[in-house]
Amino acid sequence: MEASTISQVKGEEVTGCPVMHQDFSTTRDLGDYWALANDLRESCPHFYNKYAGGGYWVFTRHEAVKDIYKTPEIFSSESITPWEPNPIYRFVPTQVDAPDHIKYRRILNPWFSPKAMEAAAPMMRELCRSFIEPLVAKGRGDFIEDFALLYPTAAFLSVIGVPVSYTEQFAEWVDMFFGGFGGDPEGAENMGKALSEMRVFWSEQLADRRINPQPEGDLFTYLLNSTVDDEPLDEEVLLDMCTVLTLAGLDTTRAELGYMFHHLALNPEDRQKLIDDPELAPLAVEETLRYYTIIFGDGRKVTRDIEFHGVQLKKGDMVYALVSGANRDPRHWERADEFVIDRKKNNHFGFASGPHRCLGMHLARREMAIAVQEWLSVIPNFELDSDATLKERGGGAMMALETLPLRWEVGS
Amino acid sequence: MKLQVTTACQGHGRCYSLAPQYLESDDEGFVTIRGGDPIEIPDDQRELAVELVGTCPESAIVVIDD
């Protein structure tokens, strides 16, 4: 890690704050990003990360990350990517602040509530089985490509009322988008293309539902009938909402499933605990979200000059709350660096916290718990099918294993 | 010992999955305490109470000792 203590940053006096030059968008070996987060957190509570044309503050420890999430009036969500303070997309309601934010959440919360997801669970389980069944007799496969990219996508589409036959198309768009999200210039073109193609799809769906409203189980009809301040949502807002739901809902679950099954492939004793007690799956999911968090960090824009955890922040500065650092901070966690499958006091930030906590968390948890239960019921024993070091996509976007080759006994 | 939920709740839902006998979700996912807030819980449930406090990312659950 390159870090040098300097006193001049952006022409302002900064006492003793180390400066680093880190690119969080690059693909690295599996585990390197969490190791980096541990190093950063233990060497300093905050850094200034400088890159060509800009820079932002990084807060590495649990206490500061918690305070950033707890004070959205100071840490605005106008931009959530500190390397891009003025992004080309606008996620609604992700990048909307108070007082409007809650109005949009009030619309969306019930659709993705625990009760709604409980009602959707049998359908999710059925979909999950349909993706696992053809794999059982194959004896090997890439868990990401054959399962983790597809099942959460299909489950999400069915929850919002889009035919699951669009699963592969959506998986492709989401992959293209996140290729550019972390700031990699080579990915920018594909990112733009995916965004515009998705918007065309959503606007066709919306146009269709204006003529053919579907009273049950169709998010588009529901959104078209929803109001903010007694006004219907305009087309731009509707498209922004649909886009963020897709981007936030598909890639993330694929990524967490990848890390969870990687862990289970390497830790047969944890696998056995889940086989013996499938009801343990929800706790195992939470621990996966803590220990293998895919949010390397979460960006916010500072709304006013303020001293925060020893740093003088200026209005307009970007900060990066290092969630991956916080989720393994030994100042907060007992056995911070251990995967404790039945951990109960697990107030991790894997779904963020504060008013912008992940809307789809109840969907994601269900999907993951169902995936573990269903997979283990037919493929109880599996292991890594590669000696090569696995790679993970950079933490600039959500971290994700690129591949996960697994093998298992046929007929086991 | 009493259990109380503050307005800091953002609807993470971990508490009501750990203690469905005391807590439940409203239609948006925010927690409500069954039978009034705060609610009296027996002293032998202290471990559960501590888990509930420790499971909330918003520090929205408070235990009040009598």
CSV table of C-alpha atoms in Angstrom, one decimal:
chain,number,residue,atom,x,y,z
A,1,MET,CA,0.0,0.0,0.0
A,2,GLU,CA,1.3,3.4,-1.0
A,3,ALA,CA,0.7,5.9,1.7
A,4,SER,CA,2.7,9.0,2.5
A,5,THR,CA,1.9,11.6,5.2
A,6,ILE,CA,1.8,15.0,3.7
A,7,SER,CA,0.5,18.3,5.0
A,8,GLN,CA,-0.9,19.8,1.8
A,9,VAL,CA,-3.9,18.3,0.1
A,10,LYS,CA,-5.9,20.3,-2.5
A,11,GLY,CA,-4.1,23.4,-1.2
A,12,GLU,CA,-5.7,23.0,2.2
A,13,GLU,CA,-3.9,22.2,5.5
A,14,VAL,CA,-4.4,18.7,6.6
A,15,THR,CA,-2.5,17.5,9.6
A,16,GLY,CA,-1.1,14.1,9.6
A,17,CYS,CA,-3.6,12.6,7.2
A,18,PRO,CA,-2.0,9.9,5.0
A,19,VAL,CA,-2.5,10.3,1.3
A,20,MET,CA,-2.8,7.2,-1.0
A,21,HIS,CA,-3.2,6.6,-4.7
A,22,GLN,CA,-5.4,3.6,-4.9
A,23,ASP,CA,-7.5,2.4,-7.8
A,24,PHE,CA,-10.4,0.3,-6.4
A,25,SER,CA,-11.8,-0.6,-9.8
A,26,THR,CA,-9.2,-3.1,-10.9
A,27,THR,CA,-9.7,-6.9,-10.8
A,28,ARG,CA,-7.6,-8.5,-8.1
A,29,ASP,CA,-7.0,-11.9,-6.6
A,30,LEU,CA,-9.9,-13.2,-4.5
A,31,GLY,CA,-9.6,-11.8,-1.0
A,32,ASP,CA,-7.2,-8.9,-1.8
A,33,TYR,CA,-9.8,-6.2,-1.3
A,34,TRP,CA,-10.8,-7.4,2.2
A,35,ALA,CA,-7.1,-7.6,3.1
A,36,LEU,CA,-6.6,-4.1,1.8
A,37,ALA,CA,-9.5,-2.9,3.8
A,38,ASN,CA,-8.0,-4.5,6.9
A,39,ASP,CA,-4.6,-2.9,6.2
A,40,LEU,CA,-6.1,0.5,5.7
A,41,ARG,CA,-8.3,0.4,8.8
A,42,GLU,CA,-5.5,-0.8,11.1
A,43,SER,CA,-3.0,1.8,9.7
A,44,CYS,CA,-5.2,4.9,9.9
A,45,PRO,CA,-8.8,5.8,10.6
A,46,HIS,CA,-8.9,8.0,7.5
A,47,PHE,CA,-7.0,8.6,4.3
A,48,TYR,CA,-7.1,11.0,1.4
A,49,ASN,CA,-7.2,9.0,-1.9
A,50,LYS,CA,-5.8,11.1,-4.7
A,51,TYR,CA,-6.2,10.4,-8.4
A,52,ALA,CA,-5.7,12.4,-11.6
A,53,GLY,CA,-8.2,15.2,-11.5
A,54,GLY,CA,-9.6,14.6,-8.0
A,55,GLY,CA,-9.6,12.9,-4.7
A,56,TYR,CA,-11.8,11.9,-1.8
A,57,TRP,CA,-11.7,11.1,1.9
A,58,VAL,CA,-11.8,7.4,3.0
A,59,PHE,CA,-13.0,6.6,6.5
A,60,THR,CA,-11.9,3.1,7.4
A,61,ARG,CA,-13.4,2.2,10.8
A,62,HIS,CA,-16.8,1.2,12.1
A,63,GLU,CA,-17.5,4.2,14.2
A,64,ALA,CA,-17.0,6.7,11.3
A,65,VAL,CA,-18.9,4.6,8.8
A,66,LYS,CA,-21.8,4.3,11.2
A,67,ASP,CA,-21.8,8.1,11.7
A,68,ILE,CA,-21.7,8.8,8.0
A,69,TYR,CA,-24.8,6.6,7.5
A,70,LYS,CA,-26.5,8.1,10.5
A,71,THR,CA,-26.2,11.7,9.3
A,72,PRO,CA,-27.6,11.9,5.8
A,73,GLU,CA,-28.2,15.6,6.2
A,74,ILE,CA,-24.4,16.1,6.2
A,75,PHE,CA,-23.5,13.2,3.9
A,76,SER,CA,-25.8,13.4,0.9
A,77,SER,CA,-26.5,10.6,-1.5
A,78,GLU,CA,-26.4,12.9,-4.5
A,79,SER,CA,-23.4,10.9,-5.6
A,80,ILE,CA,-22.5,7.5,-4.1
A,81,THR,CA,-19.3,7.1,-6.2
A,82,PRO,CA,-16.6,9.3,-4.7
A,83,TRP,CA,-14.5,9.1,-7.9
A,84,GLU,CA,-17.5,10.5,-9.9
A,85,PRO,CA,-19.1,13.3,-7.9
A,86,ASN,CA,-21.4,14.1,-10.9
A,87,PRO,CA,-22.5,10.8,-12.5
A,88,ILE,CA,-24.3,10.4,-15.8
A,89,TYR,CA,-27.1,8.3,-14.2
A,90,ARG,CA,-29.5,9.3,-11.4
A,91,PHE,CA,-30.7,6.4,-9.3
A,92,VAL,CA,-34.2,7.1,-7.8
A,93,PRO,CA,-34.5,7.0,-4.8
A,94,THR,CA,-30.9,6.0,-4.1
A,95,GLN,CA,-29.5,9.4,-5.0
A,96,VAL,CA,-32.5,11.4,-3.7
A,97,ASP,CA,-32.1,13.1,-0.3
A,98,ALA,CA,-34.7,14.1,2.3
A,99,PRO,CA,-37.4,15.3,2.2
A,100,ASP,CA,-38.3,13.6,-1.1
A,101,HIS,CA,-36.5,10.4,-0.5
A,102,ILE,CA,-39.0,8.9,1.9
A,103,LYS,CA,-41.9,9.6,-0.5
A,104,TYR,CA,-40.3,7.3,-3.1
A,105,ARG,CA,-39.4,4.7,-0.5
A,106,ARG,CA,-43.0,4.7,0.8
A,107,ILE,CA,-44.0,3.6,-2.7
A,108,LEU,CA,-41.4,0.9,-3.0
A,109,ASN,CA,-41.1,-0.4,0.5
A,110,PRO,CA,-44.4,-2.4,0.6
A,111,TRP,CA,-43.5,-4.1,-2.7
A,112,PHE,CA,-40.3,-5.5,-1.3
A,113,SER,CA,-41.4,-5.8,2.4
A,114,PRO,CA,-40.7,-9.0,4.4
A,115,LYS,CA,-44.4,-9.9,4.1
A,116,ALA,CA,-44.4,-9.5,0.3
A,117,MET,CA,-41.2,-11.6,0.1
A,118,GLU,CA,-42.7,-14.3,2.3
A,119,ALA,CA,-45.6,-14.5,-0.1
A,120,ALA,CA,-43.2,-14.8,-3.1
A,121,ALA,CA,-41.0,-17.4,-1.4
A,122,PRO,CA,-42.7,-20.5,-2.8
A,123,MET,CA,-42.4,-19.2,-6.3
A,124,MET,CA,-38.7,-18.3,-5.7
A,125,ARG,CA,-38.1,-21.8,-4.4
A,126,GLU,CA,-39.6,-23.3,-7.5
A,127,LEU,CA,-37.5,-21.2,-9.8
A,128,CYS,CA,-34.4,-22.0,-7.8
A,129,ARG,CA,-35.0,-25.7,-8.2
A,130,SER,CA,-35.5,-25.3,-11.9
A,131,PHE,CA,-32.0,-23.8,-12.2
A,132,ILE,CA,-30.3,-26.4,-10.0
A,133,GLU,CA,-32.0,-29.5,-11.4
A,134,PRO,CA,-30.2,-29.6,-14.7
A,135,LEU,CA,-26.9,-29.2,-13.0
A,136,VAL,CA,-27.1,-32.1,-10.6
A,137,ALA,CA,-26.2,-34.8,-13.2
A,138,LYS,CA,-23.4,-32.7,-14.8
A,139,GLY,CA,-21.0,-33.1,-11.8
A,140,ARG,CA,-19.3,-29.8,-12.4
A,141,GLY,CA,-19.9,-26.3,-13.6
A,142,ASP,CA,-19.2,-22.6,-13.1
A,143,PHE,CA,-21.5,-21.6,-10.2
A,144,ILE,CA,-21.6,-18.0,-11.3
A,145,GLU,CA,-22.5,-18.5,-14.9
A,146,ASP,CA,-24.7,-21.6,-14.5
A,147,PHE,CA,-26.6,-20.4,-11.5
A,148,ALA,CA,-25.7,-17.2,-9.6
A,149,LEU,CA,-26.2,-14.9,-12.7
A,150,LEU,CA,-29.5,-16.6,-13.6
A,151,TYR,CA,-31.5,-17.5,-10.5
A,152,PRO,CA,-31.6,-14.1,-8.8
A,153,THR,CA,-32.4,-12.4,-12.1
A,154,ALA,CA,-35.3,-14.8,-12.7
A,155,ALA,CA,-36.5,-14.4,-9.1
A,156,PHE,CA,-36.4,-10.6,-9.4
A,157,LEU,CA,-38.2,-10.5,-12.8
A,158,SER,CA,-40.9,-12.7,-11.4
A,159,VAL,CA,-41.3,-10.5,-8.3
A,160,ILE,CA,-41.8,-7.4,-10.5
A,161,GLY,CA,-43.9,-9.0,-13.1
A,162,VAL,CA,-41.6,-9.5,-16.1
A,163,PRO,CA,-41.5,-12.9,-17.9
A,164,VAL,CA,-38.6,-14.9,-16.7
A,165,SER,CA,-37.7,-15.6,-20.4
A,166,TYR,CA,-35.9,-12.2,-20.2
A,167,THR,CA,-33.5,-13.6,-17.6
A,168,GLU,CA,-30.4,-13.9,-19.9
A,169,GLN,CA,-31.0,-10.5,-21.5
A,170,PHE,CA,-31.0,-8.9,-18.1
A,171,ALA,CA,-28.0,-10.7,-16.9
A,172,GLU,CA,-26.1,-9.4,-19.9
A,173,TRP,CA,-27.2,-5.7,-19.3
A,174,VAL,CA,-26.2,-5.8,-15.7
A,175,ASP,CA,-22.8,-7.3,-16.4
A,176,MET,CA,-22.2,-4.6,-19.1
A,177,PHE,CA,-23.2,-1.8,-16.7
A,178,PHE,CA,-21.0,-2.9,-13.8
A,179,GLY,CA,-18.0,-3.2,-16.2
A,180,GLY,CA,-18.0,0.6,-16.2
A,181,PHE,CA,-19.3,1.5,-12.8
A,182,GLY,CA,-16.0,1.3,-11.0
A,183,GLY,CA,-14.5,4.1,-13.1
A,184,ASP,CA,-12.7,1.9,-15.7
A,185,PRO,CA,-12.7,3.9,-18.9
A,186,GLU,CA,-12.8,0.8,-21.1
A,187,GLY,CA,-16.1,-0.2,-19.5
A,188,ALA,CA,-17.7,3.2,-20.0
A,189,GLU,CA,-19.0,2.6,-23.5
A,190,ASN,CA,-20.7,-0.7,-22.6
A,191,MET,CA,-22.1,0.9,-19.4
A,192,GLY,CA,-23.8,3.6,-21.5
A,193,LYS,CA,-25.1,1.1,-24.0
A,194,ALA,CA,-26.6,-1.1,-21.3
A,195,LEU,CA,-28.2,1.9,-19.6
A,196,SER,CA,-29.9,3.1,-22.8
A,197,GLU,CA,-31.1,-0.4,-23.9
A,198,MET,CA,-32.6,-1.0,-20.4
A,199,ARG,CA,-34.4,2.3,-20.6
A,200,VAL,CA,-35.9,1.4,-23.9
A,201,PHE,CA,-37.1,-1.9,-22.4
A,202,TRP,CA,-38.7,-0.2,-19.4
A,203,SER,CA,-40.4,2.4,-21.5
A,204,GLU,CA,-41.9,-0.2,-23.7
A,205,GLN,CA,-43.1,-2.1,-20.6
A,206,LEU,CA,-44.6,1.1,-19.2
A,207,ALA,CA,-46.3,2.0,-22.5
A,208,ASP,CA,-47.8,-1.5,-22.6
A,209,ARG,CA,-49.2,-1.2,-19.0
A,210,ARG,CA,-50.7,2.2,-19.7
A,211,ILE,CA,-52.9,0.4,-22.2
A,212,ASN,CA,-53.1,-3.0,-20.5
A,213,PRO,CA,-52.9,-2.5,-16.8
A,214,GLN,CA,-52.3,-5.7,-14.7
A,215,PRO,CA,-54.0,-5.5,-11.4
A,216,GLU,CA,-52.0,-8.1,-9.6
A,217,GLY,CA,-48.3,-8.7,-9.2
A,218,ASP,CA,-47.1,-6.1,-11.8
A,219,LEU,CA,-44.8,-3.4,-10.5
A,220,PHE,CA,-45.2,-1.3,-13.6
A,221,THR,CA,-49.0,-0.9,-13.2
A,222,TYR,CA,-48.4,-0.3,-9.5
A,223,LEU,CA,-45.9,2.5,-10.2
A,224,LEU,CA,-48.1,4.1,-12.8
A,225,ASN,CA,-50.9,4.3,-10.2
A,226,SER,CA,-48.5,5.7,-7.5
A,227,THR,CA,-48.3,9.4,-6.6
A,228,VAL,CA,-45.8,11.7,-5.0
A,229,ASP,CA,-47.3,14.9,-3.5
A,230,ASP,CA,-50.6,13.8,-5.3
A,231,GLU,CA,-48.9,13.8,-8.7
A,232,PRO,CA,-48.3,10.7,-10.8
A,233,LEU,CA,-44.6,9.9,-11.3
A,234,ASP,CA,-43.2,11.3,-14.5
A,235,GLU,CA,-41.6,9.0,-17.1
A,236,GLU,CA,-38.0,10.0,-16.3
A,237,VAL,CA,-38.5,9.1,-12.6
A,238,LEU,CA,-40.2,5.9,-13.5
A,239,LEU,CA,-37.3,4.9,-15.8
A,240,ASP,CA,-34.7,5.9,-13.2
A,241,MET,CA,-36.5,3.8,-10.6
A,242,CYS,CA,-36.7,0.7,-12.8
A,243,THR,CA,-33.1,1.0,-13.8
A,244,VAL,CA,-31.8,1.2,-10.2
A,245,LEU,CA,-34.0,-1.7,-9.1
A,246,THR,CA,-32.5,-3.8,-11.8
A,247,LEU,CA,-28.9,-2.8,-11.2
A,248,ALA,CA,-29.2,-3.1,-7.5
A,249,GLY,CA,-31.2,-6.2,-7.4
A,250,LEU,CA,-29.4,-8.6,-9.8
A,251,ASP,CA,-25.7,-8.2,-9.7
A,252,THR,CA,-25.5,-7.9,-5.9
A,253,THR,CA,-27.2,-11.2,-5.1
A,254,ARG,CA,-25.1,-13.0,-7.8
A,255,ALA,CA,-22.0,-11.6,-6.0
A,256,GLU,CA,-23.0,-12.6,-2.5
A,257,LEU,CA,-24.1,-16.1,-3.6
A,258,GLY,CA,-20.7,-16.5,-5.3
A,259,TYR,CA,-18.8,-15.7,-2.1
A,260,MET,CA,-21.1,-17.8,0.1
A,261,PHE,CA,-20.7,-20.9,-2.1
A,262,HIS,CA,-17.0,-20.3,-2.3
A,263,HIS,CA,-16.9,-20.4,1.5
A,264,LEU,CA,-19.1,-23.5,1.6
A,265,ALA,CA,-16.9,-25.3,-1.0
A,266,LEU,CA,-13.8,-24.7,1.2
A,267,ASN,CA,-15.5,-25.3,4.6
A,268,PRO,CA,-17.3,-28.6,4.7
A,269,GLU,CA,-18.0,-28.2,8.5
A,270,ASP,CA,-20.1,-25.1,7.8
A,271,ARG,CA,-21.8,-27.0,4.9
A,272,GLN,CA,-22.7,-29.8,7.3
A,273,LYS,CA,-24.2,-27.5,9.8
A,274,LEU,CA,-26.5,-26.1,7.1
A,275,ILE,CA,-27.4,-29.6,6.0
A,276,ASP,CA,-28.2,-30.7,9.5
A,277,ASP,CA,-30.2,-27.5,10.2
A,278,PRO,CA,-31.5,-25.8,7.1
A,279,GLU,CA,-33.1,-23.2,9.4
A,280,LEU,CA,-29.6,-21.9,10.0
A,281,ALA,CA,-29.5,-20.5,6.5
A,282,PRO,CA,-30.8,-17.0,7.3
A,283,LEU,CA,-28.0,-16.5,10.0
A,284,ALA,CA,-25.4,-17.8,7.6
A,285,VAL,CA,-26.6,-15.4,5.0
A,286,GLU,CA,-26.2,-12.4,7.4
A,287,GLU,CA,-22.7,-13.6,8.3
A,288,THR,CA,-21.9,-13.8,4.6
A,289,LEU,CA,-23.1,-10.2,4.2
A,290,ARG,CA,-20.8,-9.1,7.0
A,291,TYR,CA,-17.7,-11.1,6.4
A,292,TYR,CA,-17.8,-11.2,2.6
A,293,THR,CA,-19.4,-7.8,2.1
A,294,ILE,CA,-19.4,-6.8,-1.5
A,295,ILE,CA,-19.6,-3.1,-0.7
A,296,PHE,CA,-16.0,-2.2,-0.6
A,297,GLY,CA,-17.1,1.3,0.3
A,298,ASP,CA,-20.0,3.6,0.0
A,299,GLY,CA,-19.7,7.2,-1.3
A,300,ARG,CA,-21.4,10.4,0.0
A,301,LYS,CA,-21.2,14.1,-0.8
A,302,VAL,CA,-20.6,16.5,2.0
A,303,THR,CA,-23.3,19.2,2.3
A,304,ARG,CA,-21.5,21.7,4.6
A,305,ASP,CA,-18.1,22.4,6.1
A,306,ILE,CA,-17.7,20.3,9.2
A,307,GLU,CA,-15.0,18.6,11.3
A,308,PHE,CA,-15.7,14.9,11.3
A,309,HIS,CA,-13.7,12.3,13.2
A,310,GLY,CA,-10.7,14.6,13.2
A,311,VAL,CA,-10.9,15.7,9.5
A,312,GLN,CA,-12.0,19.1,8.4
A,313,LEU,CA,-14.4,18.4,5.5
A,314,LYS,CA,-15.6,21.1,3.1
A,315,LYS,CA,-18.9,21.4,1.4
A,316,GLY,CA,-18.7,19.4,-1.9
A,317,ASP,CA,-16.0,17.0,-0.7
A,318,MET,CA,-16.6,13.4,-1.4
A,319,VAL,CA,-16.2,10.7,1.3
A,320,TYR,CA,-16.0,7.0,1.0
A,321,ALA,CA,-17.3,5.0,4.0
A,322,LEU,CA,-15.2,1.8,3.9
A,323,VAL,CA,-17.9,-0.7,4.7
A,324,SER,CA,-15.5,-3.6,4.2
A,325,GLY,CA,-13.3,-2.1,6.8
A,326,ALA,CA,-16.2,-1.5,9.2
A,327,ASN,CA,-17.6,-5.0,8.8
A,328,ARG,CA,-14.4,-6.6,10.1
A,329,ASP,CA,-13.4,-3.9,12.6
A,330,PRO,CA,-12.1,-5.6,15.8
A,331,ARG,CA,-13.1,-2.4,17.7
A,332,HIS,CA,-16.7,-3.4,17.1
A,333,TRP,CA,-16.8,-7.1,16.5
A,334,GLU,CA,-16.0,-10.1,18.6
A,335,ARG,CA,-14.1,-12.7,16.5
A,336,ALA,CA,-14.1,-10.0,13.7
A,337,ASP,CA,-11.9,-12.0,11.4
A,338,GLU,CA,-13.8,-15.3,11.7
A,339,PHE,CA,-16.8,-16.5,9.7
A,340,VAL,CA,-19.2,-17.4,12.6
A,341,ILE,CA,-22.1,-19.1,10.8
A,342,ASP,CA,-24.6,-18.6,13.6
A,343,ARG,CA,-23.6,-15.1,14.7
A,344,LYS,CA,-26.7,-13.4,16.1
A,345,LYS,CA,-25.4,-9.9,17.2
A,346,ASN,CA,-24.8,-9.1,13.5
A,347,ASN,CA,-25.5,-5.4,12.9
A,348,HIS,CA,-23.3,-5.4,9.7
A,349,PHE,CA,-23.5,-2.7,7.0
A,350,GLY,CA,-23.7,-5.2,4.1
A,351,PHE,CA,-27.0,-3.6,3.2
A,352,ALA,CA,-25.8,-0.1,4.2
A,353,SER,CA,-27.8,1.6,7.0
A,354,GLY,CA,-29.7,4.8,7.5
A,355,PRO,CA,-32.6,5.9,5.3
A,356,HIS,CA,-30.9,4.5,2.2
A,357,ARG,CA,-30.6,0.9,3.5
A,358,CYS,CA,-31.0,-1.6,0.7
A,359,LEU,CA,-34.6,-1.6,-0.5
A,360,GLY,CA,-34.2,-5.2,-1.8
A,361,MET,CA,-32.7,-6.7,1.4
A,362,HIS,CA,-35.7,-8.8,2.2
A,363,LEU,CA,-35.7,-10.2,-1.4
A,364,ALA,CA,-31.9,-10.8,-1.4
A,365,ARG,CA,-32.0,-12.6,1.9
A,366,ARG,CA,-34.8,-14.9,0.9
A,367,GLU,CA,-33.1,-15.7,-2.5
A,368,MET,CA,-29.9,-16.5,-0.8
A,369,ALA,CA,-31.4,-18.6,2.0
A,370,ILE,CA,-33.5,-20.5,-0.5
A,371,ALA,CA,-30.5,-21.1,-2.8
A,372,VAL,CA,-28.4,-22.6,0.0
A,373,GLN,CA,-31.2,-24.8,1.2
A,374,GLU,CA,-32.2,-26.1,-2.2
A,375,TRP,CA,-28.6,-26.6,-3.5
A,376,LEU,CA,-27.5,-28.5,-0.4
A,377,SER,CA,-30.6,-30.7,-0.5
A,378,VAL,CA,-29.5,-32.1,-3.9
A,379,ILE,CA,-25.7,-31.3,-4.0
A,380,PRO,CA,-24.6,-31.7,-0.4
A,381,ASN,CA,-20.9,-32.2,-1.2
A,382,PHE,CA,-19.0,-30.0,-3.6
A,383,GLU,CA,-15.5,-28.5,-3.9
A,384,LEU,CA,-13.5,-26.1,-6.0
A,385,ASP,CA,-12.8,-27.4,-9.5
A,386,SER,CA,-9.7,-25.3,-10.1
A,387,ASP,CA,-6.2,-24.8,-8.6
A,388,ALA,CA,-5.9,-21.4,-10.2
A,389,THR,CA,-6.3,-18.2,-8.0
A,390,LEU,CA,-9.8,-16.9,-8.4
A,391,LYS,CA,-10.3,-13.3,-9.5
A,392,GLU,CA,-12.7,-10.7,-8.2
A,393,ARG,CA,-14.1,-7.6,-9.9
A,394,GLY,CA,-12.9,-4.4,-8.2
A,395,GLY,CA,-14.6,-2.9,-5.2
A,396,GLY,CA,-15.2,0.3,-7.2
A,397,ALA,CA,-18.4,-1.4,-8.2
A,398,MET,CA,-19.8,-4.1,-6.0
A,399,MET,CA,-17.1,-6.8,-5.6
A,400,ALA,CA,-17.9,-10.0,-7.4
A,401,LEU,CA,-16.2,-13.3,-8.1
A,402,GLU,CA,-15.8,-13.6,-11.9
A,403,THR,CA,-16.0,-17.4,-11.9
A,404,LEU,CA,-16.4,-20.1,-9.4
A,405,PRO,CA,-15.7,-23.6,-10.9
A,406,LEU,CA,-17.2,-26.3,-8.7
A,407,ARG,CA,-17.3,-30.1,-8.9
A,408,TRP,CA,-19.5,-32.5,-7.1
A,409,GLU,CA,-20.3,-36.2,-7.1
A,410,VAL,CA,-23.0,-37.2,-9.5
A,411,GLY,CA,-25.7,-39.2,-7.6
A,412,SER,CA,-24.3,-38.0,-4.2
B,1,MET,CA,-36.9,-5.2,31.8
B,2,LYS,CA,-38.6,-3.4,29.0
B,3,LEU,CA,-38.0,-3.4,25.3
B,4,GLN,CA,-38.4,-0.3,23.2
B,5,VAL,CA,-38.0,0.6,19.5
B,6,THR,CA,-37.0,4.2,18.6
B,7,THR,CA,-37.7,6.2,15.5
B,8,ALA,CA,-34.2,5.2,14.2
B,9,CYS,CA,-35.7,2.0,12.8
B,10,GLN,CA,-35.1,1.7,9.1
B,11,GLY,CA,-36.7,-1.7,8.6
B,12,HIS,CA,-33.7,-4.0,8.4
B,13,GLY,CA,-35.9,-6.7,9.9
B,14,ARG,CA,-33.2,-8.6,11.8
B,15,CYS,CA,-34.9,-8.1,15.2
B,16,TYR,CA,-38.2,-9.6,14.2
B,17,SER,CA,-36.7,-12.6,12.7
B,18,LEU,CA,-34.8,-13.3,15.9
B,19,ALA,CA,-37.7,-12.6,18.2
B,20,PRO,CA,-41.0,-13.0,16.4
B,21,GLN,CA,-42.8,-13.5,19.7
B,22,TYR,CA,-42.2,-9.9,20.6
B,23,LEU,CA,-41.7,-8.1,17.3
B,24,GLU,CA,-43.3,-8.0,13.9
B,25,SER,CA,-43.0,-6.2,10.6
B,26,ASP,CA,-45.5,-3.6,9.4
B,27,ASP,CA,-46.5,-3.4,5.8
B,28,GLU,CA,-43.4,-1.4,4.9
B,29,GLY,CA,-40.9,-3.5,6.8
B,30,PHE,CA,-40.5,-1.3,9.9
B,31,VAL,CA,-40.7,-3.0,13.2
B,32,THR,CA,-43.6,-2.9,15.6
B,33,ILE,CA,-43.7,-4.4,19.1
B,34,ARG,CA,-46.5,-6.8,19.7
B,35,GLY,CA,-48.9,-5.5,22.4
B,36,GLY,CA,-47.5,-2.0,22.8
B,37,ASP,CA,-44.2,-0.1,23.0
B,38,PRO,CA,-42.4,-0.4,25.3
B,39,ILE,CA,-43.2,-4.0,26.3
B,40,GLU,CA,-42.3,-5.8,29.5
B,41,ILE,CA,-40.2,-8.9,28.9
B,42,PRO,CA,-39.2,-11.5,31.5
B,43,ASP,CA,-35.7,-11.3,33.1
B,44,ASP,CA,-34.7,-14.8,31.8
B,45,GLN,CA,-34.9,-13.3,28.3
B,46,ARG,CA,-31.9,-11.0,28.9
B,47,GLU,CA,-29.7,-12.8,26.5
B,48,LEU,CA,-32.3,-12.5,23.7
B,49,ALA,CA,-32.6,-8.8,24.6
B,50,VAL,CA,-28.9,-8.2,24.3
B,51,GLU,CA,-28.9,-10.0,20.9
B,52,LEU,CA,-31.7,-7.8,19.7
B,53,VAL,CA,-29.8,-4.7,20.6
B,54,GLY,CA,-26.7,-6.1,18.9
B,55,THR,CA,-28.5,-7.1,15.7
B,56,CYS,CA,-29.8,-3.6,14.8
B,57,PRO,CA,-27.5,-1.6,12.5
B,58,GLU,CA,-29.4,1.6,13.5
B,59,SER,CA,-29.2,1.1,17.3
B,60,ALA,CA,-32.9,1.5,17.3
B,61,ILE,CA,-33.6,-1.1,20.0
B,62,VAL,CA,-33.3,-0.1,23.6
B,63,VAL,CA,-33.5,-2.2,26.7
B,64,ILE,CA,-34.7,-0.4,29.8
B,65,ASP,CA,-33.9,-2.0,33.2
B,66,ASP,CA,-36.6,-1.6,35.8
